[in-house]
Structures are given as C-alpha cells and as structure tokens.
Tab-separated table of C-alpha atoms and ligand atoms in Angstrom:
chain	number	residue	atom	x	y	z
A	1	MET	CA	62.472	77.928	84.443
A	2	ILE	CA	62.761	76.940	87.804
A	3	GLU	CA	60.722	73.771	86.696
A	4	LYS	CA	62.942	72.852	83.850
A	5	ILE	CA	66.205	73.518	86.472
A	6	GLN	CA	64.585	71.516	88.976
A	7	ASN	CA	63.126	68.668	86.475
A	8	ARG	CA	67.106	69.166	84.301
A	9	ARG	CA	65.799	69.674	81.394
A	10	ALA	CA	66.731	73.110	80.802
A	11	ILE	CA	69.899	73.059	78.425
A	12	ILE	CA	73.186	74.727	80.083
A	13	GLY	CA	75.682	76.819	78.138
A	14	VAL	CA	79.231	77.327	79.021
A	15	VAL	CA	81.824	79.931	77.322
A	16	GLY	CA	85.270	79.250	77.566
A	17	LEU	CA	86.039	75.127	78.291
A	18	GLY	CA	89.281	76.415	80.574
A	19	TYR	CA	90.757	75.302	84.172
A	20	VAL	CA	87.129	76.335	85.471
A	21	GLY	CA	84.658	75.943	82.648
A	22	LEU	CA	85.689	72.296	81.727
A	23	PRO	CA	85.169	70.687	85.431
A	24	PHE	CA	82.079	72.697	85.836
A	25	ALA	CA	80.263	71.546	82.279
A	26	VAL	CA	81.527	68.238	83.064
A	27	GLU	CA	79.564	68.634	86.690
A	28	LYS	CA	76.098	69.768	85.466
A	29	ALA	CA	76.206	66.799	82.278
A	30	LYS	CA	77.254	63.712	85.348
A	31	VAL	CA	73.838	65.012	86.700
A	32	GLY	CA	71.868	64.943	83.419
A	33	PHE	CA	71.957	68.159	81.549
A	34	GLN	CA	72.513	68.884	78.499
A	35	VAL	CA	76.184	71.443	78.384
A	36	ILE	CA	76.804	72.871	75.367
A	37	GLY	CA	80.438	74.898	75.231
A	38	ILE	CA	81.160	77.479	73.328
A	39	GLU	CA	85.255	77.508	73.266
A	40	GLN	CA	86.791	79.328	70.782
A	41	ASN	CA	89.980	77.436	70.774
A	42	PRO	CA	89.274	75.598	67.481
A	43	ARG	CA	92.250	72.792	69.170
A	44	ARG	CA	90.033	72.963	72.334
A	45	ALA	CA	86.932	72.086	70.713
A	46	GLY	CA	87.654	69.436	68.772
A	47	LYS	CA	89.415	67.571	71.532
A	48	ILE	CA	85.796	67.751	73.765
A	49	ASN	CA	84.078	66.726	70.588
A	50	ALA	CA	86.316	63.745	70.468
A	51	GLY	CA	86.175	63.095	73.919
A	52	GLU	CA	89.741	64.012	74.894
A	53	ASN	CA	90.278	65.389	78.038
A	54	TYR	CA	93.000	68.552	78.668
A	55	ILE	CA	92.152	69.861	82.300
A	56	ALA	CA	93.905	67.444	84.928
A	57	ASP	CA	90.873	68.180	87.063
A	58	VAL	CA	88.858	66.240	84.427
A	59	LYS	CA	89.033	62.683	84.780
A	60	ASP	CA	89.880	61.072	81.166
A	61	GLU	CA	86.399	58.339	81.254
A	62	GLU	CA	84.085	60.520	83.195
A	63	LEU	CA	84.471	63.187	79.785
A	64	ARG	CA	84.873	60.532	77.258
A	65	ASP	CA	81.407	58.871	78.831
A	66	LEU	CA	79.278	62.218	78.575
A	67	VAL	CA	80.367	62.985	75.560
A	68	ASP	CA	79.645	59.837	73.721
A	69	ARG	CA	76.061	59.527	75.976
A	70	GLY	CA	75.636	63.106	73.792
A	71	LEU	CA	75.511	65.395	77.481
A	72	ILE	CA	78.268	67.570	76.135
A	73	ARG	CA	79.393	69.035	72.871
A	74	ALA	CA	81.420	71.991	72.173
A	75	GLU	CA	80.929	74.426	69.043
A	76	GLU	CA	83.077	77.184	68.067
A	77	ASP	CA	80.188	79.844	67.663
A	78	PHE	CA	77.467	81.205	69.656
A	79	ASN	CA	75.019	80.352	67.226
A	80	SER	CA	73.492	77.801	69.629
A	81	VAL	CA	72.831	80.266	72.191
A	82	PRO	CA	69.381	81.120	71.718
A	83	GLY	CA	68.725	77.204	72.676
A	84	MET	CA	69.649	77.108	75.790
A	85	ASP	CA	68.201	77.804	79.202
A	86	VAL	CA	71.415	78.805	81.324
A	87	ILE	CA	74.001	80.599	79.895
A	88	VAL	CA	77.527	80.567	82.215
A	89	ILE	CA	80.617	82.625	81.590
A	90	CYS	CA	84.094	81.211	82.095
A	91	VAL	CA	86.535	82.950	79.959
A	92	PRO	CA	89.820	84.878	81.234
A	93	THR	CA	90.039	87.832	82.527
A	94	PRO	CA	94.117	89.240	82.484
A	95	LEU	CA	95.634	92.388	83.382
A	96	ASP	CA	97.140	94.929	80.688
A	97	LYS	CA	100.640	95.851	81.023
A	98	ASN	CA	99.792	98.392	83.477
A	99	LEU	CA	98.121	96.007	85.949
A	100	SER	CA	94.449	97.773	84.647
A	101	PRO	CA	91.824	95.194	84.085
A	102	ASP	CA	91.778	93.511	80.758
A	103	LEU	CA	87.964	92.597	80.474
A	104	ARG	CA	88.381	92.251	76.604
A	105	TYR	CA	86.685	88.365	76.897
A	106	VAL	CA	84.594	89.083	78.841
A	107	ILE	CA	82.590	92.008	76.894
A	108	ASN	CA	83.281	90.419	73.539
A	109	VAL	CA	81.276	86.911	75.047
A	110	THR	CA	78.584	89.553	76.466
A	111	ASN	CA	78.005	91.129	73.333
A	112	GLU	CA	77.678	87.546	71.147
A	113	ILE	CA	75.090	86.632	73.574
A	114	ALA	CA	73.491	90.392	73.430
A	115	ARG	CA	72.671	89.993	70.142
A	116	ARG	CA	70.966	86.201	70.672
A	117	LEU	CA	69.032	87.291	74.050
A	118	ARG	CA	65.668	85.756	74.310
A	119	PRO	CA	63.688	85.984	77.132
A	120	GLY	CA	63.475	83.581	80.055
A	121	GLN	CA	67.529	82.682	80.771
A	122	LEU	CA	69.739	83.291	82.966
A	123	ILE	CA	73.244	84.552	82.915
A	124	SER	CA	75.821	84.051	85.467
A	125	LEU	CA	79.779	85.277	84.987
A	126	GLU	CA	81.844	83.029	87.287
A	127	SER	CA	85.239	84.207	85.819
A	128	THR	CA	87.118	86.571	88.072
A	129	THR	CA	86.370	89.983	88.539
A	130	TYR	CA	86.071	94.097	90.642
A	131	PRO	CA	82.551	94.593	92.052
A	132	GLY	CA	80.801	95.870	89.618
A	133	THR	CA	81.475	94.271	86.396
A	134	THR	CA	78.347	92.251	85.540
A	135	GLU	CA	76.074	95.447	87.235
A	136	GLU	CA	77.976	98.076	85.504
A	137	VAL	CA	79.119	96.135	82.216
A	138	MET	CA	77.526	93.290	81.658
A	139	LEU	CA	74.377	94.317	82.057
A	140	PRO	CA	74.070	97.797	79.289
A	141	ILE	CA	74.853	95.283	76.615
A	142	LEU	CA	72.871	92.658	77.502
A	143	GLU	CA	70.043	95.648	77.500
A	144	THR	CA	71.123	96.720	74.276
A	145	SER	CA	68.408	93.815	73.051
A	146	GLY	CA	65.585	95.352	74.338
A	147	LEU	CA	65.175	92.690	77.082
A	148	GLN	CA	64.622	93.952	81.098
A	149	VAL	CA	66.683	92.125	83.374
A	150	GLU	CA	64.700	90.792	86.214
A	151	ARG	CA	61.267	90.970	83.877
A	152	ASP	CA	62.841	89.301	81.521
A	153	PHE	CA	66.140	87.663	81.849
A	154	PHE	CA	68.123	86.635	85.378
A	155	LEU	CA	72.191	87.802	85.893
A	156	CYS	CA	74.546	87.018	88.081
A	157	HIS	CA	77.509	86.626	89.450
A	158	SER	CA	79.152	83.589	91.184
A	159	PRO	CA	82.976	83.080	91.413
A	160	GLU	CA	84.741	79.741	90.908
A	161	ARG	CA	86.766	79.383	93.711
A	162	VAL	CA	88.379	75.803	92.600
A	163	ASP	CA	91.267	75.103	93.407
A	164	PRO	CA	93.522	73.236	90.203
A	165	GLY	CA	94.829	69.654	91.967
A	166	ASN	CA	93.081	70.254	95.214
A	167	ARG	CA	91.478	66.902	95.920
A	168	ARG	CA	89.206	66.874	99.018
A	169	TYR	CA	87.538	70.201	97.959
A	170	THR	CA	86.263	70.282	94.050
A	171	THR	CA	83.875	72.280	91.997
A	172	LYS	CA	80.995	69.931	93.829
A	173	ASN	CA	82.284	70.392	97.570
A	174	THR	CA	83.537	73.712	98.252
A	175	ASN	CA	80.839	75.881	99.073
A	176	LYS	CA	79.227	78.918	96.574
A	177	VAL	CA	79.015	82.501	96.455
A	178	LEU	CA	76.229	83.952	94.244
A	179	GLY	CA	74.878	87.497	94.211
A	180	GLY	CA	72.086	88.328	91.391
A	181	VAL	CA	71.466	91.566	89.905
A	182	GLY	CA	67.921	91.885	91.717
A	183	PRO	CA	65.900	88.788	93.851
A	184	ASN	CA	64.777	86.751	90.717
A	185	SER	CA	68.161	86.514	89.334
A	186	LEU	CA	69.139	84.887	92.902
A	187	ALA	CA	66.519	82.846	93.276
A	188	VAL	CA	66.498	81.115	89.667
A	189	GLY	CA	70.582	81.147	90.074
A	190	GLN	CA	70.320	79.651	93.774
A	191	ALA	CA	68.113	76.873	91.846
A	192	PHE	CA	70.573	76.477	89.206
A	193	TYR	CA	73.721	76.023	90.898
A	194	GLU	CA	71.835	73.890	93.955
A	195	GLN	CA	71.766	71.386	91.646
A	196	THR	CA	75.420	70.194	92.302
A	197	ILE	CA	77.012	72.920	94.394
A	198	GLN	CA	76.414	71.384	98.290
A	199	HIS	CA	76.319	74.737	100.160
A	200	MET	CA	75.383	77.624	98.481
A	201	VAL	CA	76.143	81.637	100.346
A	202	PRO	CA	73.877	83.514	98.510
A	203	VAL	CA	74.740	87.540	99.196
A	204	SER	CA	72.631	90.544	98.666
A	205	SER	CA	74.115	91.411	95.434
A	206	ALA	CA	76.080	90.535	92.388
A	207	ARG	CA	78.570	93.708	93.512
A	208	ALA	CA	78.939	91.975	97.065
A	209	ALA	CA	79.728	88.522	95.320
A	210	GLU	CA	82.249	90.348	93.051
A	211	LEU	CA	83.952	91.576	96.136
A	212	VAL	CA	84.660	88.115	98.102
A	213	LYS	CA	86.352	86.772	95.624
A	214	VAL	CA	88.462	89.328	94.919
A	215	PHE	CA	89.389	89.445	98.769
A	216	GLU	CA	89.664	86.052	98.944
A	217	ASN	CA	92.854	85.986	96.425
A	218	THR	CA	94.161	88.892	97.787
A	219	PHE	CA	93.985	87.624	101.663
A	220	ARG	CA	96.378	84.345	100.344
A	221	ALA	CA	98.146	87.114	98.175
A	222	VAL	CA	98.619	89.033	101.332
A	223	ASN	CA	99.687	86.272	103.420
A	224	ILE	CA	102.326	85.179	101.165
A	225	ALA	CA	103.765	88.026	100.791
A	226	LEU	CA	104.193	88.031	104.784
A	227	VAL	CA	106.128	85.499	104.655
A	228	ASN	CA	107.894	85.980	101.885
A	229	GLU	CA	109.060	89.195	103.194
A	230	LEU	CA	109.942	87.195	106.358
A	231	ALA	CA	112.017	84.701	103.964
A	232	LEU	CA	113.789	87.878	102.995
A	233	LEU	CA	114.555	89.033	106.243
A	234	CYS	CA	115.762	85.503	107.438
A	235	ASP	CA	118.480	85.808	104.574
A	236	LYS	CA	120.040	88.332	105.760
A	237	MET	CA	119.805	87.584	109.314
A	238	ASN	CA	121.138	83.973	109.248
A	239	LEU	CA	117.820	82.245	110.200
A	240	ASN	CA	116.377	79.756	108.857
A	241	VAL	CA	112.734	80.518	107.744
A	242	TRP	CA	110.905	77.224	107.490
A	243	GLU	CA	112.421	76.699	110.803
A	244	VAL	CA	110.787	79.566	112.095
A	245	LEU	CA	106.868	78.979	110.292
A	246	ASP	CA	106.873	75.463	111.099
A	247	ALA	CA	107.482	76.251	114.756
A	248	ALA	CA	105.068	79.261	114.515
A	249	PHE	CA	102.300	77.352	113.027
A	250	THR	CA	101.929	74.674	115.845
A	251	LYS	CA	100.285	77.230	117.929
A	252	PRO	CA	96.594	76.262	117.723
A	253	PHE	CA	94.837	79.509	117.760
A	254	GLY	CA	95.122	82.611	115.718
A	255	ILE	CA	98.060	81.558	113.086
A	256	MET	CA	97.349	80.135	110.001
A	257	PRO	CA	99.888	78.362	107.450
A	258	PHE	CA	101.079	80.249	104.631
A	259	TYR	CA	104.487	79.398	102.657
A	260	PRO	CA	107.458	81.343	101.256
A	261	GLY	CA	108.671	80.470	97.416
A	262	PRO	CA	109.885	81.696	94.632
A	263	GLY	CA	107.212	84.017	94.073
A	264	VAL	CA	103.532	83.514	92.702
A	265	GLY	CA	101.794	82.507	89.583
A	266	GLY	CA	99.153	81.155	88.118
A	267	HIS	CA	95.589	83.370	86.599
A	268	CYS	CA	94.168	84.640	89.619
A	269	ILE	CA	97.145	85.007	93.053
A	270	PRO	CA	99.403	87.641	91.269
A	271	LEU	CA	96.356	89.012	88.793
A	272	ASP	CA	93.143	89.569	90.885
A	273	PRO	CA	93.916	91.698	93.679
A	274	HIS	CA	94.861	94.371	91.010
A	275	TYR	CA	91.184	94.646	89.641
A	276	LEU	CA	89.711	95.351	93.016
A	277	GLU	CA	93.355	98.319	93.367
A	278	TRP	CA	92.281	99.404	90.068
A	279	LYS	CA	88.114	99.791	90.620
A	280	ALA	CA	89.018	101.402	94.533
A	281	ARG	CA	90.364	104.242	92.651
A	282	GLU	CA	87.302	105.292	91.539
A	283	PHE	CA	86.623	105.921	94.969
A	284	ASN	CA	89.644	107.450	95.575
A	285	PHE	CA	90.864	104.959	98.044
A	286	THR	CA	93.917	103.647	98.156
A	287	THR	CA	94.758	99.623	98.584
A	288	ARG	CA	97.517	99.819	99.891
A	289	PHE	CA	97.958	95.533	101.308
A	290	ILE	CA	97.358	95.269	97.564
A	291	GLY	CA	100.056	97.058	95.925
A	292	LEU	CA	102.437	96.314	98.925
A	293	ALA	CA	102.128	92.525	98.405
A	294	GLY	CA	102.164	92.719	94.840
A	295	GLU	CA	105.711	94.899	95.503
A	296	VAL	CA	106.939	92.080	97.682
A	297	ASN	CA	105.726	88.666	95.510
A	298	ARG	CA	106.839	90.371	92.114
A	299	ARG	CA	110.568	90.515	94.160
A	300	MET	CA	110.917	87.724	95.075
A	301	PRO	CA	112.009	85.939	91.302
A	302	GLU	CA	115.319	88.316	91.384
A	303	PHE	CA	116.288	87.353	94.844
A	304	VAL	CA	115.890	83.986	93.586
A	305	ARG	CA	118.523	84.791	91.124
A	306	GLU	CA	120.218	86.329	94.036
A	307	LYS	CA	120.566	83.387	95.867
A	308	VAL	CA	122.006	81.511	92.604
A	309	VAL	CA	124.855	83.995	91.910
A	310	ARG	CA	125.555	84.198	95.756
A	311	THR	CA	125.254	79.983	95.734
A	312	LEU	CA	127.642	79.197	92.545
A	313	ASN	CA	129.962	82.078	93.470
A	314	GLU	CA	130.762	80.460	96.822
A	315	MET	CA	131.623	77.104	94.643
A	316	GLY	CA	133.461	79.728	93.132
A	317	LYS	CA	132.085	79.160	89.589
A	318	ALA	CA	130.839	82.344	87.497
A	319	PRO	CA	127.255	82.461	86.465
A	320	SER	CA	127.784	82.803	83.047
A	321	ARG	CA	129.728	79.632	83.051
A	322	ALA	CA	127.560	77.663	85.522
A	323	ARG	CA	125.099	74.809	84.163
A	324	ILE	CA	121.836	74.818	86.418
A	325	LEU	CA	118.903	73.064	86.663
A	326	VAL	CA	115.449	74.053	87.030
A	327	ILE	CA	113.362	71.254	88.709
A	328	GLY	CA	109.278	72.646	88.106
A	329	MET	CA	108.226	75.001	85.958
A	330	ALA	CA	105.031	74.934	87.004
A	331	TYR	CA	103.800	77.498	89.239
A	332	LYS	CA	102.402	74.978	91.812
A	333	LYS	CA	102.981	71.428	92.686
A	334	ASP	CA	101.584	68.437	90.608
A	335	LEU	CA	100.160	70.949	87.889
A	336	GLY	CA	101.071	71.191	84.594
A	337	ASP	CA	100.453	75.202	84.560
A	338	TYR	CA	103.052	77.708	84.230
A	339	ARG	CA	100.889	80.871	83.361
A	340	GLU	CA	102.509	83.800	85.521
A	341	SER	CA	105.143	80.657	86.588
A	342	PRO	CA	108.037	82.426	88.959
A	343	ALA	CA	109.757	79.865	87.756
A	344	LEU	CA	109.867	81.528	83.938
A	345	LYS	CA	111.070	84.781	85.289
A	346	ILE	CA	113.565	83.204	87.190
A	347	ALA	CA	114.719	81.284	84.159
A	348	GLU	CA	114.998	83.889	82.114
A	349	LEU	CA	116.195	86.250	84.723
A	350	LEU	CA	119.042	83.562	84.788
A	351	LEU	CA	119.816	83.028	81.054
A	352	GLN	CA	120.763	86.884	81.156
A	353	ASP	CA	123.560	86.142	83.436
A	354	GLY	CA	124.753	83.522	80.737
A	355	ALA	CA	123.925	80.358	82.529
A	356	GLU	CA	123.125	77.413	80.354
A	357	LEU	CA	119.962	76.038	81.106
A	358	SER	CA	117.769	73.289	81.417
A	359	TYR	CA	114.744	72.209	83.407
A	360	HIS	CA	112.664	68.828	84.396
A	361	ASP	CA	108.957	68.747	84.972
A	362	PRO	CA	107.152	65.353	84.687
A	363	TYR	CA	104.065	67.618	83.771
A	364	ILE	CA	105.779	70.134	81.149
A	365	GLU	CA	107.072	68.807	78.178
A	366	GLU	CA	108.186	71.609	76.752
A	367	LEU	CA	107.598	75.438	76.603
A	368	HIS	CA	109.551	78.695	75.996
A	369	ILE	CA	111.693	80.533	77.806
A	370	ALA	CA	112.730	84.119	76.321
A	371	GLY	CA	111.348	83.236	73.022
A	372	GLN	CA	113.290	79.851	72.880
A	373	LEU	CA	111.787	76.685	73.474
A	374	TYR	CA	113.273	74.140	76.256
A	375	LYS	CA	112.052	70.739	76.577
A	376	SER	CA	112.028	68.614	79.636
A	377	VAL	CA	114.924	66.704	80.381
A	378	PRO	CA	114.929	63.010	81.699
A	379	LEU	CA	115.865	63.154	85.518
A	380	ALA	CA	118.467	61.210	84.741
A	381	ALA	CA	121.611	60.541	86.967
A	382	GLU	CA	124.091	61.847	84.364
A	383	THR	CA	121.676	65.160	84.259
A	384	VAL	CA	121.809	65.692	88.091
A	385	GLN	CA	125.798	65.266	88.201
A	386	GLU	CA	126.223	67.632	85.193
A	387	ALA	CA	124.743	70.528	86.536
A	388	ASP	CA	126.900	72.951	88.851
A	389	LEU	CA	123.520	73.164	90.920
A	390	VAL	CA	120.215	72.081	90.496
A	391	LEU	CA	117.258	74.983	91.340
A	392	ILE	CA	113.950	73.421	92.871
A	393	ALA	CA	111.725	76.024	91.761
A	394	THR	CA	107.864	74.146	92.486
A	395	ASP	CA	108.023	71.207	94.698
A	396	HIS	CA	106.534	68.018	92.980
A	397	SER	CA	105.422	65.241	94.600
A	398	ASN	CA	106.492	62.781	92.256
A	399	ILE	CA	110.462	63.166	92.069
A	400	ASP	CA	112.709	61.721	94.657
A	401	TYR	CA	114.358	64.640	96.460
A	402	ARG	CA	116.666	62.010	98.842
A	403	TRP	CA	117.643	60.749	95.600
A	404	LEU	CA	118.006	64.069	93.527
A	405	VAL	CA	120.493	65.861	96.745
A	406	ASN	CA	122.424	62.750	96.392
A	407	GLN	CA	123.258	62.977	93.017
A	408	ALA	CA	123.642	67.114	92.499
A	409	ARG	CA	126.395	68.914	93.533
A	410	ARG	CA	124.902	71.516	94.976
A	411	VAL	CA	120.995	72.473	95.239
A	412	LEU	CA	118.687	75.442	95.607
A	413	ASP	CA	115.354	74.386	97.535
A	414	THR	CA	112.778	77.263	96.870
A	415	ARG	CA	109.512	75.648	98.789
A	416	ASN	CA	111.432	72.895	101.319
A	417	ALA	CA	111.057	70.247	98.534
A	418	THR	CA	114.015	68.373	100.619
A	419	ARG	CA	112.497	68.437	104.287
A	420	ASP	CA	113.026	65.157	105.062
A	421	VAL	CA	116.264	63.960	103.533
A	422	PRO	CA	118.890	63.505	106.166
A	423	SER	CA	122.358	65.473	106.395
A	424	ARG	CA	121.186	68.154	103.398
A	425	GLU	CA	122.529	70.898	105.204
A	426	GLU	CA	126.090	69.447	103.112
A	427	LYS	CA	124.496	70.563	99.326
A	428	VAL	CA	121.028	72.124	99.986
A	429	VAL	CA	120.615	75.659	100.160
A	430	LEU	CA	117.281	76.610	101.382
A	431	LEU	CA	115.169	80.238	100.076
B	1	NAD	N1	92.353	78.654	86.977
B	1	NAD	C1	91.529	79.207	88.065
B	1	NAD	O1	92.985	78.057	89.686
B	1	NAD	C2	90.827	79.743	88.549
B	1	NAD	C3	90.207	79.619	89.473
B	1	NAD	C4	89.326	80.363	90.093
B	1	NAD	C5	88.459	81.313	88.980
B	1	NAD	N2	89.424	81.747	87.778
B	1	NAD	C6	88.729	82.735	86.728
B	1	NAD	O2	88.263	81.872	86.086
B	1	NAD	C7	87.952	82.612	84.860
B	1	NAD	C8	88.951	81.770	83.486
B	1	NAD	O3	90.063	81.119	84.150
B	1	NAD	P1	90.477	79.591	83.307
B	1	NAD	O4	92.536	79.801	84.463
B	1	NAD	O5	89.011	78.849	83.103
B	1	NAD	O6	91.165	80.448	81.834
B	1	NAD	P2	91.284	78.982	80.914
B	1	NAD	O7	92.372	80.151	79.614
B	1	NAD	O8	92.394	78.062	81.482
B	1	NAD	O9	90.210	78.991	80.170
B	1	NAD	C9	89.469	80.053	79.508
B	1	NAD	C10	88.745	79.771	78.194
B	1	NAD	O10	88.351	80.646	77.679
B	1	NAD	C11	88.322	80.652	75.979
B	1	NAD	N3	87.655	81.486	76.019
B	1	NAD	C12	88.455	82.351	75.469
B	1	NAD	N4	87.535	84.132	74.872
B	1	NAD	C13	86.883	83.359	74.366
B	1	NAD	C14	85.501	83.800	73.682
B	1	NAD	N5	85.280	84.739	73.171
B	1	NAD	N6	84.617	82.772	72.924
B	1	NAD	C15	84.379	81.433	73.575
B	1	NAD	N7	85.484	80.578	74.668
B	1	NAD	C16	86.951	82.137	74.469
B	1	NAD	C17	89.907	80.398	76.196
B	1	NAD	O11	89.870	79.796	74.919
B	1	NAD	C18	90.123	79.252	77.181
B	1	NAD	O12	90.150	78.180	76.991
B	1	NAD	C19	89.232	83.907	85.335
B	1	NAD	O13	88.544	84.877	85.161
B	1	NAD	C20	90.249	83.722	86.476
B	1	NAD	O14	90.492	84.277	86.941
B	1	NAD	C21	90.759	80.363	88.016
C-alpha cells in the first residue's frame, strides 16, 4: 500500500466536495493521483464533471485542466469505493438544535463505505469532530464488514485546517496533524499525506488528533469572545475598543491579535467547540470557557441591533421608518460563505424592528433573509445616499470605504473597516 502511494498509483476517493474536499482533491490530483470525488449534491457533481469550479480557494483553470486530463471526476454514489485505495471523508459535522453533535453525515458515509470495504484500504476522516468519533463511531461500523482494523484496513483522523481565503497558508503548506487508530494506520496515513503536505505532525492516536482540532477552534472562539466582551465594556465606558486593542497588540510578546465584530460565523468557530463541550459531559466535566464564549459571541448580533436602534434614535429616526443598507453578508471578508453569518442574524432582528432592508455583497448575489429572497444591490451613490444608515457587517477588501462614508448619511462600522477614512468621527459610529 505504501509503495502504491509513493508511486502515485493509489486511487484516491474524496467524499464531500465542499470547502474542504474540493481543494484537497485538487492538491492530490495535481501531483498525479487519480481522484474520484463522491458528492451527493448532483449540481456540484455535475459542475465538477463539466470542469466548472465553485470554491474560491480552487483555481478555475487548474480544476478544468485536471478534469480534462481525467485526473478528477465526481460520482454521486459509492459504487466505485472498492476500486479506491484511500478514502478521505470531508462531510459536514453540524450541531442539532440543542447544540449537540449531529454525526448523521459521517455515519451515513461510513455505512456506505463499510458495505464495500476491501482489504488494504485506508480511510481517513477530515471532518472536525469530538475526540472518539473515529474509534468509537466509525470503527465499529467499518468492522461490520468482517475486516479488522490494523490487520486488514487502516483508519486515521487528520483534521483539515484550511482557512478559506487565506493566500499565504493553503492546504499544502499548512502543517497537518495526523492520528491513527494504531501504528499501522499511522504509518500508511503518514505515507499518504506526505505526498502533498510539506510538514506532518503525527500524534499518538486518532482521539488526540480530534482534540487538537477542536481545541484550535475553541482557542479562537474564546479569544474572540474575550475581545467581544471588551467591546461591550468599552461601549459602556465610552472608550474606543479598536484604539485600545491596537495599542495592546504593540506589545511584542505575551499577547496575540484578535478583533471584535458582530459575532462569529462559518462552519467552524460557532459549532466545533460545542462538540467538545458535549463530549466532556460524558466525563462529568463542564467546559466552562466554551459555554461562556458561545454565550458572549451569540449575543453580539443582538448588541449590534441595539446599537443600530441607538444610532437611529440619535438621528430622530424610528427603526420601523428607517432604511438600512447592510454592507457584507458573508461571515468573513473576501468570501461568499454566509453559513452561520452574524450579518444574517442582525438582518433578521432589524426586519423584526420593521426596518426597510437592503444589502450589498460583492460575493453573494442573492440570499434568503427570514424566508424572503433578497438580491445584492449595486453600490451606486443614490443607493448609499438613500439609506438612513449604512451598516458595515463584513469588511470586504474591494469596497472603497472612503467613498462609502462620503456618500452615506451615517455609518455603523462593526469591523473598523473605515479606520483609514479621514475625519470619520462626523459620520461613523464604531462597534
Ligand atoms: N469550511 C472550513 O473552513 C473548514 C475548515 C476546516 C475544517 N472544516 C470541517 O470540514 C468538514 C466539511 O466542511 P465543509 O466546509 O467542506 O462543508 P461543505 O458543506 O462545504 O462540504 C461538504 C460536502 O459534503 C457533501 N455531502 C454531504 N453528505 C454526503 C454524502 N453522504 N455523500 C457524499 N457527499 C456528501 C455535501 O453535499 C457538500 O458538498 C466539516 O466537518 C467542517 O467542520 C471546515
């Protein structure tokens, strides 16, 4: 198996061609592996087979070229599993309504693979999850095939660390953590990942690897909550939180920059820490930082709404008679991903207040807010001038903030996107 991997003759299966799976598939195909994607969404599978890209981190020409050369194709079922040597799972790991892990996707996929498992295969889970998923949930399902792990097949967890939109750190040059359910799994997994990853970080078990990833996301969630809490306090103390943080981050040691904002979004930071919180309960252990961080971060959209109402009030405007233009609906700048985006939650709250809402996002043509379809409005001078308030929810880089502030009557900036706009105090209210 290791030789097959090193000779690039191994056939790679990637289950779930989303933000994680598609860039991963492209990296493997680029070094000469034959990659078969299994993608249940027929629209996505069809696009891949037509050489059409839909993930910003993937280069259009690169994908088209790999599809044309027969190195990548997508299928909607699991029939090709027996022909694969390595199967990497990149499906969603959401939470249910009670903030408990919803492993439905991982379990479905594992069942499909178990029915077709054959000796010699390596299965690697990349989805973020709680410690124990690979060994306690996936392994028993895979062994219903009658095959035994470590002897007949190999099983690893290697959490994806991709930071969508990050141009400096990509799938290839980001160190990658890997844990196997035993030494053979680790050895085969390491041989596989080393083909495309510059630096591997092996750990002693799949559980350790799972904990590494949820800890990383918890670290971000907690630190973002800390600066968000500081923003709430600064609001009461009439201090500029951005000025305080910028000065604090000039200390060359013992501190690390994190910035406040309208809340947290995306598929990772709002969700993953709760996977760990849930698992900890099995050990009669309460992860207090995770609960607290979630609470503070989830409160931010409500705080932004409150600040909108206060700002409008100072202008003598009732929210129910105000026109509000939201800039940026994505959860993060320079991306079109709006999963769990705080901008959506703020928009819903403002609609409940009776405001007339429109949005501009260069990356999101249309979306549903509170069940109604909205289309991104062009950023024309009249559109900005007509709005009573411009609310910057996401700080996309390709927006001219100087121009925006110039045109606007009043701006509420939740990201400090207007930091370089001269004399902004006249019009701009900060978070
Ligand atoms: N997006 C990120 O920035 C990021 C970063 C690191 C880790 N992760 C983790 O990676 C995992 C995947 O996240 P994502 O953002 O790529 O999700 P995504 O929704 O973009 O992609 C998942 C894909 O899996 C497909 N899928 C679902 N069930 C399937 C099935 N049974 N068979 C075949 N395909 C199926 C979906 O149609 C979708 O295209 C999650 O666990 C996430 O937490 C995400």
